[in-house]
Tab-separated table of C-alpha atoms in Angstrom:
chain	number	residue	atom	x	y	z
A	1	MET	CA	49.952	-35.273	44.037
A	2	LEU	CA	52.791	-36.202	46.393
A	3	ILE	CA	53.299	-33.817	49.324
A	4	TYR	CA	56.743	-33.568	50.880
A	5	PHE	CA	57.423	-32.188	54.347
A	6	HIS	CA	60.668	-30.458	55.243
A	7	GLY	CA	60.739	-29.132	58.780
A	8	ASN	CA	57.583	-27.066	59.163
A	9	CYS	CA	57.294	-26.639	55.395
A	10	ALA	CA	55.154	-28.610	52.990
A	11	PHE	CA	55.402	-28.588	49.227
A	12	SER	CA	54.588	-30.770	46.251
A	13	LEU	CA	57.119	-32.103	43.775
A	14	PRO	CA	54.822	-31.352	40.799
A	15	SER	CA	54.616	-27.698	41.868
A	16	PHE	CA	58.386	-27.350	41.553
A	17	MET	CA	58.440	-29.216	38.254
A	18	THR	CA	55.726	-26.898	36.899
A	19	TYR	CA	58.014	-23.928	37.397
A	20	GLY	CA	60.889	-25.524	35.550
A	21	ALA	CA	62.910	-27.094	38.382
A	22	SER	CA	64.483	-30.421	37.500
A	23	LEU	CA	64.220	-33.466	39.743
A	24	TRP	CA	67.787	-32.935	40.945
A	25	ASP	CA	67.115	-29.235	41.621
A	26	THR	CA	64.168	-30.273	43.756
A	27	ILE	CA	66.215	-32.837	45.646
A	28	ARG	CA	68.866	-30.204	46.372
A	29	LEU	CA	66.145	-27.905	47.702
A	30	LEU	CA	65.294	-30.543	50.292
A	31	HIS	CA	68.708	-29.974	51.873
A	32	LEU	CA	68.305	-26.198	52.199
A	33	PRO	CA	67.322	-24.710	55.568
A	34	CYS	CA	63.572	-24.284	55.743
A	35	ILE	CA	62.078	-21.063	57.067
A	36	PRO	CA	58.781	-21.788	58.836
A	37	LYS	CA	55.867	-20.140	57.096
A	38	ASN	CA	54.951	-18.002	60.104
A	39	HIS	CA	58.481	-16.529	60.149
A	40	ARG	CA	58.852	-15.762	56.450
A	41	LYS	CA	57.162	-12.392	56.589
A	42	LYS	CA	57.754	-9.871	59.313
A	43	SER	CA	55.042	-7.456	60.334
A	44	MET	CA	56.627	-4.717	58.242
A	45	LYS	CA	54.155	-2.271	56.766
A	46	TYR	CA	54.961	-1.593	53.141
A	47	GLU	CA	54.817	2.177	53.491
A	48	HIS	CA	56.737	5.072	52.044
A	49	GLU	CA	56.591	8.837	52.459
A	50	ILE	CA	57.337	11.381	49.734
A	51	LEU	CA	58.826	14.442	51.427
A	52	GLU	CA	59.604	16.487	48.328
A	53	GLU	CA	59.170	16.224	44.571
A	54	ARG	CA	60.939	18.496	42.075
A	55	THR	CA	61.120	18.631	38.297
A	56	CYS	CA	64.758	18.546	37.221
A	57	TYR	CA	64.002	18.629	33.509
A	58	GLN	CA	60.895	18.761	31.343
A	59	GLY	CA	61.203	17.901	27.679
A	60	PHE	CA	59.518	15.099	25.769
A	61	PHE	CA	59.958	13.188	29.038
A	62	ARG	CA	60.149	14.425	32.634
A	63	LEU	CA	63.028	13.858	35.033
A	64	ALA	CA	61.917	14.198	38.664
A	65	ARG	CA	63.916	14.222	41.901
A	66	TYR	CA	62.342	12.850	45.065
A	67	ARG	CA	63.276	13.047	48.738
A	68	LEU	CA	61.628	10.163	50.559
A	69	ARG	CA	61.715	7.600	53.319
A	70	HIS	CA	60.421	4.042	53.317
A	71	ALA	CA	59.874	1.182	55.748
A	72	LEU	CA	62.744	-1.233	56.394
A	73	PHE	CA	62.513	-5.019	56.525
A	74	ALA	CA	64.309	-4.990	59.889
A	75	GLY	CA	61.822	-2.462	61.251
A	76	GLY	CA	61.680	1.311	61.423
A	77	LYS	CA	62.232	3.714	58.551
A	78	SER	CA	65.106	4.485	56.244
A	79	GLU	CA	67.077	7.690	56.323
A	80	ILE	CA	65.892	10.444	53.998
A	81	LEU	CA	66.855	9.294	50.509
A	82	THR	CA	67.232	11.207	47.256
A	83	ARG	CA	66.090	9.396	44.122
A	84	GLU	CA	65.729	10.526	40.514
A	85	ARG	CA	63.095	9.034	38.245
A	86	LEU	CA	62.459	9.293	34.516
A	87	GLU	CA	58.732	9.758	33.955
A	88	ARG	CA	57.809	9.019	30.369
A	89	GLY	CA	54.269	7.735	30.829
A	90	HIS	CA	53.137	4.173	30.218
A	91	ALA	CA	53.120	2.131	27.029
A	92	ALA	CA	51.575	-0.882	25.339
A	93	ALA	CA	53.216	-3.437	23.051
A	94	VAL	CA	51.915	-6.372	21.042
A	95	VAL	CA	53.151	-9.647	19.595
A	96	LEU	CA	51.554	-9.426	16.138
A	97	HIS	CA	51.161	-13.074	15.195
A	98	ASP	CA	49.725	-14.804	12.152
A	99	PRO	CA	49.251	-18.418	13.308
A	100	ASP	CA	48.189	-19.545	9.837
A	101	LEU	CA	51.544	-18.483	8.358
A	102	ASP	CA	53.409	-19.096	11.638
A	103	SER	CA	54.851	-15.606	11.208
A	104	LEU	CA	55.272	-12.393	13.166
A	105	VAL	CA	54.879	-8.797	12.075
A	106	MET	CA	57.742	-6.832	13.608
A	107	VAL	CA	59.222	-3.382	13.063
A	108	GLU	CA	62.738	-2.040	12.668
A	109	GLN	CA	63.691	1.507	13.642
A	110	PHE	CA	66.518	3.711	14.913
A	111	ARG	CA	66.755	3.969	18.716
A	112	ILE	CA	68.744	6.719	20.446
A	113	GLY	CA	69.086	4.561	23.562
A	114	ALA	CA	71.154	2.045	21.601
A	115	VAL	CA	73.677	4.622	20.331
A	116	GLY	CA	77.060	4.023	21.910
A	117	VAL	CA	75.787	0.796	23.469
A	118	LEU	CA	75.177	-1.444	20.474
A	119	GLU	CA	77.078	-1.538	17.211
A	120	ASN	CA	73.821	-1.160	15.286
A	121	PRO	CA	71.212	1.207	16.821
A	122	TRP	CA	68.474	0.013	14.442
A	123	LEU	CA	66.487	-2.501	16.503
A	124	LEU	CA	64.020	-5.208	15.542
A	125	GLU	CA	61.065	-4.844	17.891
A	126	LEU	CA	57.421	-5.482	18.613
A	127	VAL	CA	54.910	-2.830	17.629
A	128	ALA	CA	54.450	-0.506	20.615
A	129	GLY	CA	53.302	2.967	21.564
A	130	ILE	CA	52.975	5.400	24.457
A	131	MET	CA	49.548	5.689	26.067
A	132	GLU	CA	48.037	9.144	25.735
A	133	GLU	CA	45.908	10.579	28.542
A	134	GLY	CA	42.546	8.827	28.682
A	135	GLU	CA	43.619	6.131	26.228
A	136	SER	CA	43.383	2.433	27.097
A	137	PRO	CA	46.212	-0.022	26.327
A	138	GLU	CA	43.961	-1.831	23.844
A	139	GLU	CA	43.253	1.411	21.986
A	140	VAL	CA	46.974	2.151	21.786
A	141	ILE	CA	47.728	-1.276	20.352
A	142	ARG	CA	45.053	-1.115	17.668
A	143	ARG	CA	46.172	2.380	16.661
A	144	GLU	CA	49.868	1.539	16.586
A	145	ALA	CA	49.325	-1.665	14.607
A	146	VAL	CA	47.889	0.445	11.791
A	147	GLU	CA	50.333	3.364	12.113
A	148	GLU	CA	53.512	1.288	12.443
A	149	ALA	CA	52.726	-1.922	10.571
A	150	GLY	CA	49.755	-1.168	8.346
A	151	CYS	CA	47.694	-4.094	9.594
A	152	GLU	CA	44.479	-4.585	11.529
A	153	ILE	CA	44.320	-6.690	14.689
A	154	LEU	CA	41.740	-9.453	14.358
A	155	ALA	CA	41.822	-10.592	17.997
A	156	LEU	CA	43.631	-9.268	21.049
A	157	SER	CA	44.454	-10.833	24.424
A	158	PRO	CA	46.640	-9.658	27.337
A	159	ILE	CA	49.970	-11.318	28.163
A	160	ALA	CA	51.483	-9.360	31.050
A	161	ARG	CA	52.097	-6.012	32.716
A	162	PHE	CA	55.549	-5.102	33.968
A	163	LEU	CA	57.818	-2.199	34.898
A	164	LEU	CA	60.517	-1.686	32.311
A	165	SER	CA	63.264	-0.354	34.589
A	166	PRO	CA	61.923	0.234	38.130
A	167	GLY	CA	65.295	1.317	39.491
A	168	GLY	CA	64.881	4.707	37.856
A	169	CYS	CA	61.895	4.812	35.488
A	170	SER	CA	58.142	4.767	36.169
A	171	GLU	CA	57.120	3.314	32.794
A	172	GLU	CA	54.768	0.324	32.871
A	173	ILE	CA	54.372	-1.868	29.797
A	174	HIS	CA	51.081	-3.565	28.895
A	175	LEU	CA	51.976	-6.515	26.658
A	176	PHE	CA	49.456	-8.230	24.367
A	177	HIS	CA	49.162	-10.978	21.797
A	178	GLY	CA	47.393	-9.865	18.646
A	179	ARG	CA	46.234	-12.092	15.831
A	180	VAL	CA	46.759	-10.563	12.393
A	181	ASP	CA	46.855	-11.421	8.708
A	182	ALA	CA	50.544	-10.972	7.927
A	183	ARG	CA	49.881	-10.934	4.190
A	184	GLU	CA	48.677	-7.340	4.458
A	185	ALA	CA	51.715	-6.127	6.429
A	186	GLY	CA	54.744	-4.443	4.936
A	187	GLY	CA	56.270	-1.187	3.777
A	188	ILE	CA	57.674	1.830	5.586
A	189	HIS	CA	55.473	3.574	8.141
A	190	GLY	CA	55.489	6.038	11.035
A	191	CYS	CA	54.254	9.546	11.829
A	192	VAL	CA	56.313	12.040	9.855
A	193	HIS	CA	55.667	14.876	12.328
A	194	GLU	CA	57.142	12.677	15.092
A	195	GLY	CA	60.224	11.872	13.034
A	196	GLU	CA	59.364	8.178	12.818
A	197	ASP	CA	60.920	6.025	10.109
A	198	ILE	CA	59.708	2.465	10.649
A	199	ARG	CA	60.247	-0.509	8.373
A	200	VAL	CA	57.956	-3.513	8.693
A	201	ARG	CA	59.503	-6.961	8.687
A	202	VAL	CA	57.488	-10.156	8.476
A	203	VAL	CA	59.534	-13.012	9.913
A	204	THR	CA	58.699	-16.605	10.690
A	205	VAL	CA	58.382	-17.556	14.335
A	206	ASP	CA	61.396	-19.855	13.934
A	207	GLU	CA	63.468	-16.987	12.544
A	208	ALA	CA	62.446	-14.645	15.366
A	209	LEU	CA	63.227	-17.227	18.041
A	210	GLY	CA	66.549	-17.922	16.337
A	211	LEU	CA	67.436	-14.226	16.539
A	212	LEU	CA	66.436	-14.255	20.200
A	213	GLU	CA	68.616	-17.278	20.901
A	214	ALA	CA	71.539	-15.650	19.078
A	215	GLY	CA	71.263	-12.507	21.195
A	216	GLU	CA	70.203	-10.351	18.249
A	217	ILE	CA	67.066	-9.014	19.983
A	218	ALA	CA	68.050	-6.134	22.278
A	219	ASN	CA	64.663	-4.646	23.198
A	220	ALA	CA	63.526	-6.019	26.590
A	221	THR	CA	59.807	-5.938	25.801
A	222	THR	CA	60.454	-7.847	22.586
A	223	VAL	CA	62.525	-10.433	24.453
A	224	ILE	CA	59.661	-10.990	26.915
A	225	GLY	CA	57.088	-11.213	24.122
A	226	LEU	CA	59.100	-13.752	22.132
A	227	GLN	CA	59.785	-15.849	25.214
A	228	TRP	CA	56.058	-15.883	25.954
A	229	LEU	CA	55.353	-16.971	22.377
A	230	ALA	CA	57.924	-19.769	22.626
A	231	MET	CA	56.237	-21.014	25.818
A	232	HIS	CA	52.731	-20.864	24.338
A	233	ARG	CA	53.451	-21.845	20.757
A	234	GLY	CA	50.576	-23.863	19.389
A	235	SER	CA	48.037	-22.360	21.776
A	236	SER	CA	48.544	-18.627	21.132
A	237	ASP	CA	46.310	-18.735	18.042
A	238	ARG	CA	43.336	-18.929	20.411
A	239	ALA	CA	43.553	-15.170	21.077
């Protein structure tokens, strides 16, 4: 491994290449000002203080209003801020993949969030579900795979955890890869008492990635899952 020194900084060319930087991108980085390592992080304490919490609305989801202060990068504390946050619990989603058929089991359903935003509010998505109290992400995934797609997960492995929209929503997504037999998937599913009307679609990986490339996938969790699959194609059947 070749180590390059720039000012007080040291880095390796392979480390940049690993994260997708081209040779020319790396060369350009050599001409950027270097911040010495001991100056990159101030002694700021990552602290915040909740002064007040109120429920603005309680329906299927909760909308809360907070008054708070937090530490500043330049030192000290912020003024008292008012922030609203949608609290809808946490969820789990899964890339249902049949590596033998090189196919994915996906679902299509109507989404109120897409109304007035997209021309077609029926979205093609990964199987997903909200975590109930005391329920693990893995339990959610196995339940939802049966309820929404009618198939059993043969093997399950974690991909990532991420906040869906941290600027105003507390929801965290637990994303998984699940190996399935796509031959048993199909039909129309969903819980009638929840008003669900879900159609299962089995698509090849090439078709799904083509839809992603064409901008036809609008669900953020699905975008992340398909991008992960594209990066790990050929190795994801080890789940």
